[in-house]
Short mmCIF file of C-alpha atoms in Angstrom, two decimals:
data_model
loop_
_atom_site.label_atom_id
_atom_site.label_comp_id
_atom_site.label_asym_id
_atom_site.label_seq_id
_atom_site.Cartn_x
_atom_site.Cartn_y
_atom_site.Cartn_z
CA UNK A 569 66.05 100.38 119.20
CA UNK A 570 69.21 99.82 117.15
CA UNK A 571 72.44 101.30 118.47
CA UNK A 572 75.37 102.17 116.23
CA UNK A 573 78.82 100.90 117.12
CA UNK A 574 81.35 103.69 117.60
CA UNK A 575 84.53 103.27 115.49
CA UNK A 576 87.52 103.47 117.81
CA UNK A 577 89.61 105.62 115.45
CA UNK A 578 86.82 108.19 115.18
CA UNK A 579 86.22 108.14 118.94
CA UNK A 580 89.93 108.62 119.61
CA UNK A 581 89.98 111.71 117.40
CA UNK A 582 86.77 113.12 118.92
CA UNK A 583 88.17 112.69 122.43
CA UNK A 584 90.95 115.14 121.56
CA UNK A 585 88.35 117.70 120.50
CA UNK A 586 86.35 117.08 123.68
CA UNK A 587 89.38 117.77 125.88
CA UNK A 588 90.19 120.93 123.93
CA UNK A 589 86.56 122.10 124.10
CA UNK A 590 86.47 121.49 127.84
CA UNK A 591 89.55 123.68 128.32
CA UNK A 592 87.96 126.39 126.16
CA UNK A 593 84.70 126.22 128.15
CA UNK A 594 86.62 126.36 131.43
CA UNK A 595 88.46 129.46 130.25
CA UNK A 596 85.14 131.13 129.36
CA UNK A 597 83.69 130.15 132.74
CA UNK A 598 86.74 131.58 134.52
CA UNK A 599 86.54 134.88 132.63
CA UNK A 600 82.80 135.26 133.25
CA UNK A 601 83.19 134.37 136.95
CA UNK A 602 85.95 136.96 137.40
CA UNK A 603 83.88 139.56 135.57
CA UNK A 604 80.79 138.95 137.72
CA UNK A 605 82.90 138.76 140.89
CA UNK A 606 84.54 142.12 140.23
CA UNK A 607 81.23 143.80 139.44
CA UNK A 608 79.30 142.30 142.38
CA UNK A 609 81.49 142.65 145.50
CA UNK A 610 78.66 141.50 147.80
CA UNK A 611 80.19 139.58 150.77
CA UNK A 612 77.21 137.18 150.72
CA UNK A 613 78.27 136.04 147.25
CA UNK A 614 81.81 135.04 148.28
CA UNK A 615 81.02 131.33 149.03
CA UNK A 616 79.46 130.68 145.61
CA UNK A 617 82.39 132.34 143.87
CA UNK A 618 84.90 130.31 145.86
CA UNK A 619 83.09 127.11 144.89
CA UNK A 620 83.06 128.18 141.23
CA UNK A 621 86.80 128.87 141.34
CA UNK A 622 87.27 125.42 142.84
CA UNK A 623 85.17 123.86 140.07
CA UNK A 624 87.20 125.73 137.43
CA UNK A 625 90.50 124.58 138.94
CA UNK A 626 89.19 121.02 139.08
CA UNK A 627 88.09 121.14 135.43
CA UNK A 628 91.50 122.41 134.33
CA UNK A 629 93.27 119.72 136.36
CA UNK A 630 90.99 117.03 134.93
CA UNK A 631 91.57 118.30 131.40
CA UNK A 632 95.34 118.00 131.77
CA UNK A 633 94.86 114.58 133.38
CA UNK A 634 92.69 113.43 130.44
CA UNK A 635 95.15 114.82 127.90
CA UNK A 636 98.05 113.00 129.58
CA UNK A 637 96.34 109.62 129.84
CA UNK A 638 94.41 109.67 126.56
CA UNK A 639 97.24 108.21 124.41
CA UNK A 640 97.81 105.51 127.05
CA UNK A 641 94.17 104.39 127.38
CA UNK A 642 93.11 101.34 125.39
CA UNK A 643 89.40 101.32 126.24
CA UNK A 644 88.45 104.64 124.66
CA UNK A 645 84.70 104.08 125.03
CA UNK A 646 84.93 103.59 128.80
CA UNK A 647 87.29 106.56 129.00
CA UNK A 648 84.71 108.73 127.19
CA UNK A 649 81.89 107.60 129.50
CA UNK A 650 83.98 108.42 132.59
CA UNK A 651 84.80 111.91 131.29
CA UNK A 652 81.20 112.74 130.39
CA UNK A 653 79.82 111.35 133.66
CA UNK A 654 82.23 113.58 135.58
CA UNK A 655 81.12 116.50 133.41
CA UNK A 656 77.53 115.80 134.48
CA UNK A 657 78.54 115.97 138.13
CA UNK A 658 80.48 119.19 137.55
CA UNK A 659 77.53 120.80 135.76
CA UNK A 660 75.27 119.76 138.64
CA UNK A 661 77.63 121.55 141.05
CA UNK A 662 77.61 124.64 138.82
CA UNK A 663 73.80 124.59 138.75
CA UNK A 664 73.67 124.17 142.55
CA UNK A 665 76.06 127.07 143.11
CA UNK A 666 74.32 129.43 140.66
CA UNK A 667 70.81 129.12 142.02
CA UNK A 668 70.13 125.37 142.06
CA UNK A 669 66.51 124.75 141.03
CA UNK A 670 66.24 128.32 139.75
CA UNK A 671 69.63 128.36 137.97
CA UNK A 672 69.83 129.57 134.38
CA UNK A 673 72.61 127.05 133.70
CA UNK A 674 70.33 124.01 133.51
CA UNK A 675 70.79 124.11 129.72
CA UNK A 676 74.35 122.79 130.24
CA UNK A 677 72.82 119.32 130.64
CA UNK A 678 71.61 119.62 127.05
CA UNK A 679 75.10 120.66 125.91
CA UNK A 680 76.53 117.52 127.51
CA UNK A 681 73.93 115.34 125.79
CA UNK A 682 74.63 116.95 122.41
CA UNK A 683 78.38 116.34 122.47
CA UNK A 684 77.79 112.86 123.89
CA UNK A 685 75.71 112.05 120.81
CA UNK A 686 78.65 113.18 118.66
CA UNK A 687 81.04 110.88 120.51
CA UNK A 688 78.97 107.87 121.55
CA UNK A 689 75.89 108.14 119.31
CA UNK A 690 72.45 107.08 120.50
CA UNK A 691 73.42 104.64 123.25
CA UNK A 692 75.72 107.13 124.95
CA UNK A 693 73.36 110.08 124.60
CA UNK A 694 70.45 108.11 126.06
CA UNK A 695 72.57 107.00 129.01
CA UNK A 696 73.66 110.57 129.67
CA UNK A 697 70.07 111.80 129.33
CA UNK A 698 69.14 109.35 132.13
CA UNK A 699 72.05 110.51 134.29
CA UNK A 700 71.30 114.22 133.77
CA UNK A 701 67.58 113.72 134.49
CA UNK A 702 68.33 111.78 137.68
CA UNK A 703 70.87 114.35 138.89
CA UNK A 704 68.43 117.19 138.30
CA UNK A 705 65.65 115.20 139.99
CA UNK A 706 67.80 114.48 143.07
CA UNK A 707 68.95 118.12 143.26
CA UNK A 708 65.40 119.51 143.02
CA UNK A 709 63.98 116.91 145.42
CA UNK A 710 66.64 117.48 148.10
CA UNK A 711 66.17 121.22 147.80
CA UNK A 712 62.38 120.99 147.91
CA UNK A 713 62.52 118.81 151.04
CA UNK A 714 64.90 121.27 152.65
CA UNK A 715 67.74 118.75 153.01
CA UNK A 716 70.13 121.05 151.18
CA UNK A 717 70.20 124.81 151.14
CA UNK A 718 71.17 126.47 147.85
CA UNK A 719 73.58 129.37 147.75
CA UNK A 720 72.00 132.78 147.63
CA UNK A 721 73.10 133.81 144.15
CA UNK A 722 71.32 137.07 143.34
CA UNK A 723 67.56 136.70 143.00
CA UNK A 724 67.48 132.90 143.10
CA UNK A 725 64.42 131.26 144.60
CA UNK A 726 64.67 127.88 146.35
CA UNK A 727 62.54 124.95 145.20
CA UNK A 728 60.93 124.80 148.66
CA UNK A 729 59.31 128.15 147.92
CA UNK A 730 57.37 126.68 144.99
CA UNK A 731 54.37 124.36 144.98
CA UNK A 732 55.23 120.71 144.52
CA UNK A 733 53.20 120.68 141.29
CA UNK A 734 55.49 123.30 139.76
CA UNK A 735 58.61 121.50 140.95
CA UNK A 736 57.34 118.24 139.44
CA UNK A 737 56.40 120.05 136.24
CA UNK A 738 59.89 121.52 135.85
CA UNK A 739 61.54 118.17 136.56
CA UNK A 740 59.36 116.42 133.96
CA UNK A 741 59.96 119.14 131.35
CA UNK A 742 63.72 119.02 131.94
CA UNK A 743 63.75 115.22 131.63
CA UNK A 744 61.68 115.31 128.43
CA UNK A 745 64.02 117.93 127.01
CA UNK A 746 67.04 115.77 127.86
CA UNK A 747 65.64 112.68 126.13
CA UNK A 748 64.30 114.66 123.16
CA UNK A 749 67.69 116.30 122.61
CA UNK A 750 69.40 112.93 123.05
CA UNK A 751 67.22 111.32 120.40
CA UNK A 752 67.38 114.16 117.88
CA UNK A 753 71.08 114.94 118.25
CA UNK A 754 72.05 111.24 118.06
CA UNK A 755 69.88 110.85 114.97
CA UNK A 756 71.66 113.77 113.31
CA UNK A 757 75.06 112.47 114.41
CA UNK A 758 74.43 109.00 112.99
CA UNK A 759 73.11 110.45 109.73
CA UNK A 760 76.18 112.69 109.47
CA UNK A 761 78.42 109.69 110.11
CA UNK A 762 76.67 107.60 107.47
CA UNK A 763 76.91 110.48 104.99
CA UNK A 764 80.64 110.89 105.67
CA UNK A 765 81.14 107.15 105.24
CA UNK A 766 79.21 107.11 101.95
CA UNK A 767 81.11 110.13 100.63
CA UNK A 768 84.42 108.54 101.60
CA UNK A 769 83.45 105.27 99.92
CA UNK A 770 82.27 107.12 96.81
CA UNK A 771 85.47 109.14 96.62
CA UNK A 772 87.60 106.02 97.02
CA UNK A 773 85.53 104.24 94.38
CA UNK A 774 85.93 107.09 91.90
CA UNK A 775 89.68 107.19 92.44
CA UNK A 776 89.84 103.42 91.99
CA UNK A 777 87.79 103.58 88.77
CA UNK A 778 89.99 106.33 87.31
CA UNK A 779 93.17 104.47 88.17
CA UNK A 780 91.90 101.17 86.82
CA UNK A 781 90.64 102.83 83.64
CA UNK A 782 94.07 104.32 82.99
CA UNK A 783 95.80 101.00 83.64
CA UNK A 784 93.23 99.17 81.51
CA UNK A 785 93.61 101.44 78.49
CA UNK A 786 97.37 101.16 78.57
CA UNK A 787 97.39 97.44 79.24
CA UNK A 788 94.74 96.47 76.69
CA UNK A 789 96.95 97.42 73.75
CA UNK A 790 99.96 95.77 75.35
CA UNK A 791 97.99 92.58 75.99
CA UNK A 792 96.94 92.41 72.34
CA UNK A 793 100.56 92.86 71.26
CA UNK A 794 101.62 90.01 73.56
CA UNK A 795 98.77 87.70 72.56
CA UNK A 796 99.61 87.64 68.83
CA UNK A 797 103.31 86.64 69.06
CA UNK A 798 102.40 84.24 71.87
CA UNK A 799 100.02 82.44 69.53
CA UNK A 800 102.79 82.27 66.92
CA UNK A 801 105.23 80.81 69.43
CA UNK A 802 102.70 78.19 70.56
CA UNK A 803 101.91 77.21 66.97
CA UNK A 804 105.57 76.95 66.06
CA UNK A 805 106.39 74.72 69.02
CA UNK A 806 103.47 72.43 68.19
CA UNK A 807 104.74 72.09 64.58
CA UNK A 808 108.22 71.29 65.86
CA UNK A 809 106.79 68.61 68.13
CA UNK A 810 105.05 66.98 65.18
CA UNK A 811 107.89 67.22 62.64
CA UNK A 812 111.07 66.74 64.65
CA UNK A 813 112.35 63.26 65.51
CA UNK A 814 111.46 62.26 69.03
CA UNK A 815 113.99 63.21 71.63
CA UNK A 816 113.06 62.87 75.29
CA UNK A 817 115.01 65.93 76.41
CA UNK A 818 113.79 68.18 73.60
CA UNK A 819 110.22 66.92 74.00
CA UNK A 820 110.24 67.76 77.73
CA UNK A 821 111.57 71.27 77.10
CA UNK A 822 109.05 72.03 74.37
CA UNK A 823 106.16 70.82 76.51
CA UNK A 824 107.34 73.12 79.30
CA UNK A 825 107.28 75.97 76.75
CA UNK A 826 103.74 75.03 75.69
CA UNK A 827 102.55 74.83 79.31
CA UNK A 828 104.02 78.18 80.26
CA UNK A 829 102.74 79.73 77.02
CA UNK A 830 99.23 78.52 77.85
CA UNK A 831 99.54 79.97 81.35
CA UNK A 832 100.75 83.28 79.95
CA UNK A 833 97.91 83.24 77.40
CA UNK A 834 95.37 82.69 80.20
CA UNK A 835 96.92 85.57 82.17
CA UNK A 836 96.73 87.88 79.15
CA UNK A 837 93.13 86.79 78.56
CA UNK A 838 92.23 87.63 82.17
CA UNK A 839 93.91 91.00 81.85
CA UNK A 840 91.94 91.74 78.70
CA UNK A 841 88.78 90.76 80.58
CA UNK A 842 89.74 93.27 83.27
CA UNK A 843 90.69 96.01 80.78
CA UNK A 844 87.77 95.59 78.39
CA UNK A 845 85.11 93.25 79.73
CA UNK A 846 82.54 92.09 77.19
CA UNK A 847 79.36 94.10 77.54
CA UNK A 848 77.21 91.00 77.81
CA UNK A 849 73.47 91.03 77.64
CA UNK A 850 71.58 92.17 80.71
CA UNK A 851 68.67 89.99 81.71
CA UNK A 852 66.40 89.91 84.78
CA UNK A 853 68.02 87.67 87.39
CA UNK A 854 66.12 86.37 90.45
CA UNK A 855 68.67 86.42 93.26
CA UNK A 856 66.92 83.69 95.27
CA UNK A 857 67.64 81.34 92.35
CA UNK A 858 70.93 82.61 90.94
CA UNK A 859 72.80 82.79 94.26
CA UNK A 860 71.98 79.21 95.43
CA UNK A 861 73.06 77.84 92.03
CA UNK A 862 76.53 79.36 92.34
CA UNK A 863 76.76 78.47 96.04
CA UNK A 864 76.10 74.79 95.20
CA UNK A 865 78.93 74.84 92.67
CA UNK A 866 81.32 76.32 95.22
CA UNK A 867 80.26 73.79 97.86
CA UNK A 868 81.25 70.97 95.48
CA UNK A 869 84.70 72.44 94.91
CA UNK A 870 87.46 70.44 96.60
CA UNK A 871 88.75 73.58 98.33
CA UNK A 872 85.40 74.03 100.09
CA UNK A 873 83.92 70.56 100.46
CA UNK A 874 83.69 69.05 103.97
CA UNK A 875 85.32 71.99 105.76
CA UNK A 876 83.36 75.20 105.10
CA UNK A 877 79.68 75.91 105.69
CA UNK A 878 78.01 78.47 103.42
CA UNK A 879 74.90 79.97 105.02
CA UNK A 880 72.32 81.87 102.96
CA UNK A 881 69.71 84.30 104.23
CA UNK A 882 67.94 87.56 103.45
CA UNK A 883 65.24 88.98 101.24
CA UNK A 884 63.37 86.86 98.72
CA UNK A 885 61.95 87.71 95.29
CA UNK A 886 64.60 90.33 94.56
CA UNK A 887 65.56 90.89 90.92
CA UNK A 888 68.53 92.60 89.31
CA UNK A 889 69.39 93.30 85.66
CA UNK A 890 72.78 91.82 84.74
CA UNK A 891 74.42 89.41 82.34
CA UNK A 892 73.94 85.95 83.96
CA UNK A 893 77.48 84.79 83.10
CA UNK A 894 78.95 87.97 84.57
CA UNK A 895 76.88 87.55 87.73
CA UNK A 896 78.04 83.96 88.19
CA UNK A 897 81.66 84.97 87.62
CA UNK A 898 81.47 87.79 90.16
CA UNK A 899 79.84 85.62 92.81
CA UNK A 900 82.15 82.68 92.08
CA UNK A 901 85.29 84.82 92.45
CA UNK A 902 84.16 86.38 95.73
CA UNK A 903 83.04 83.07 97.24
CA UNK A 904 86.30 81.41 96.18
CA UNK A 905 88.26 84.28 97.75
CA UNK A 906 86.32 83.72 100.97
CA UNK A 907 87.02 79.98 100.84
CA UNK A 908 90.75 80.51 100.32
CA UNK A 909 90.87 83.04 103.20
CA UNK A 910 89.68 80.39 105.69
CA UNK A 911 92.29 78.06 107.13
CA UNK A 912 90.60 74.88 108.31
CA UNK A 913 86.89 74.81 109.11
CA UNK A 914 84.91 78.00 108.82
CA UNK A 915 81.72 79.81 107.86
CA UNK A 916 80.70 82.00 104.93
CA UNK A 917 77.54 84.03 105.35
CA UNK A 918 75.74 85.15 102.17
CA UNK A 919 72.95 87.69 102.75
CA UNK A 920 70.66 89.66 100.46
CA UNK A 921 69.61 93.04 101.84
CA UNK A 922 67.62 95.95 100.46
CA UNK A 923 69.44 99.29 100.31
CA UNK A 924 67.95 102.74 99.84
CA UNK A 925 66.82 104.12 97.52
CA UNK A 926 66.73 101.41 94.82
CA UNK A 927 69.73 99.17 95.39
CA UNK A 928 70.19 95.63 96.61
CA UNK A 929 73.22 94.49 98.61
CA UNK A 930 74.68 90.99 98.38
CA UNK A 931 76.86 90.58 101.46
CA UNK A 932 79.54 87.86 101.57
CA UNK A 933 81.14 87.64 105.01
CA UNK A 934 83.76 85.03 105.90
CA UNK A 935 85.41 83.95 109.13
CA UNK A 936 88.85 83.90 107.55
CA UNK A 937 92.16 85.55 108.24
CA UNK A 938 91.08 89.03 107.14
CA UNK A 939 93.09 91.59 105.18
CA UNK A 940 95.85 93.67 106.82
CA UNK A 941 95.05 97.37 106.85
CA UNK A 942 98.12 98.21 104.76
CA UNK A 943 96.84 95.94 101.95
CA UNK A 944 93.20 97.04 102.05
CA UNK A 945 93.64 100.00 99.70
CA UNK A 946 95.47 97.87 97.11
CA UNK A 947 93.30 94.76 96.79
CA UNK A 948 91.63 96.06 93.61
CA UNK A 949 94.93 96.93 91.94
CA UNK A 950 95.78 94.67 88.99
CA UNK A 951 98.40 92.00 89.82
CA UNK A 952 98.31 92.78 93.55
CA UNK A 953 98.01 89.54 95.48
CA UNK A 954 99.11 88.00 98.76
CA UNK A 955 98.60 84.43 97.50
CA UNK A 956 101.65 82.47 96.34
CA UNK A 957 99.89 81.20 93.21
CA UNK A 958 97.49 84.12 92.63
CA UNK A 959 97.47 86.43 89.62
CA UNK A 960 96.00 89.44 91.39
CA UNK A 961 93.32 89.94 88.75
CA UNK A 962 90.28 88.30 90.38
CA UNK A 963 89.02 91.30 92.36
CA UNK A 964 90.04 93.70 89.59
CA UNK A 965 87.87 91.76 87.12
CA UNK A 966 84.98 91.64 89.60
CA UNK A 967 85.22 95.40 90.13
CA UNK A 968 85.34 96.12 86.39
CA UNK A 969 82.38 93.84 85.62
CA UNK A 970 80.25 95.44 88.34
CA UNK A 971 81.15 98.94 87.12
CA UNK A 972 80.03 97.97 83.61
CA UNK A 973 76.60 97.11 85.10
CA UNK A 974 76.41 100.34 87.19
CA UNK A 975 77.22 98.46 90.36
CA UNK A 976 80.16 98.53 92.74
CA UNK A 977 81.95 96.54 95.40
CA UNK A 978 82.65 97.53 99.01
CA UNK A 979 84.96 95.78 101.45
CA UNK A 980 85.40 95.81 105.22
CA UNK A 981 88.10 93.75 106.86
CA UNK A 982 90.37 93.47 109.87
CA UNK A 983 93.30 91.12 110.18
CA UNK A 984 92.26 88.03 112.12
CA UNK A 985 88.54 88.96 112.12
CA UNK A 986 87.39 88.01 108.62
CA UNK A 987 86.36 89.99 105.57
CA UNK A 988 83.01 91.27 104.30
CA UNK A 989 82.48 92.05 100.62
CA UNK A 990 79.28 93.84 99.65
CA UNK A 991 78.02 93.84 96.07
CA UNK A 992 75.77 96.81 95.28
CA UNK A 993 73.44 96.46 92.28
CA UNK A 994 70.42 98.30 90.95
CA UNK A 995 67.20 96.64 92.03
CA UNK A 996 64.48 96.09 89.45
CA UNK A 997 60.81 95.17 89.63
CA UNK A 998 59.81 91.58 89.07
CA UNK A 999 59.31 90.96 85.34
CA UNK A 1000 55.76 90.13 84.28
CA UNK A 1001 54.90 86.45 84.06
CA UNK A 1002 54.44 85.38 80.43
#
């Protein structure tokens, strides 16, 4: 069984809602207890009511305690488990006070499991299902054996008055209900989380595409206007070099002009590639051949050789439709980014995974320095770079090329923990052998 990791930011926000909901539930419990107490002034019912008032006061005190310490707690997951475990104990006391084995409040165990699945997903909900089942089992068993005597709350009937088969049946049904609710609610919670994540990624991608399209349209014309006079300048300097008498100082200056003009021309060419990438010609590409070819080229690069290991794994016989040159350029840029992010020895993991419904994911994960959170939303912006000698166009070009082939790029990164880029492309069937 695969368990989903709970993002700490999401858990931190959900803990605030849990504390607020607990206060709201306690207020409802207090109002209902007062209402029943005023309408049933039976002296025999005083002990249960006093216990309920004590439980309510304890819940309110705990809620204020949780609210005070929540901003100061660093281990939010453990903090959530402690809160929910205490809630299980409190619910068990409420069930014991309101009729124990015959209490109508047994459903509160299911409520706990449901909100646990929203906070801690499947692992947490399954753990709480075990705890709730064990607490109910212990309560029913102790009552059936006569070791504890439930409060006389109205028409409640003690477990000892039932046959053991019925007691066992109710315990088993309650346990099955706990685990069934845990499984179903956690499944829905994880699906809702994945849907929110996909919608967020899609929204961010659409905003990025619109922004880059606007920048590209404006910059494409400007780049053309720069490229033409730049070519004239370069040609003129070359003519001067050939026709003027040799002078060491003048020659050095003109060669500096030529070098910088070539660098500026390359930058303008890259920007044009970002703004208006050539459409290329899509062809079937077998990933188990195309990826190793590019990986071998990167491994021979002096920036990678003898210090970085590139590991390949994943599905075989997967095909995509894309221009081969574009595919190599995309993979080369991302692998080179991963290489440059690693200081010293390191590892780059390249995986091919199938994605629903008809996509393939090429995952490139490095063990490098990672990307600070403040920079993460800007890495696809043209000319944004944290490298001293970078142009800031590499990822922009990759993004634009993938968009032209109906693909996209996703990134996950934390400073000091490495970066993972995921290429998403349409999967195609294997072409027929001719």
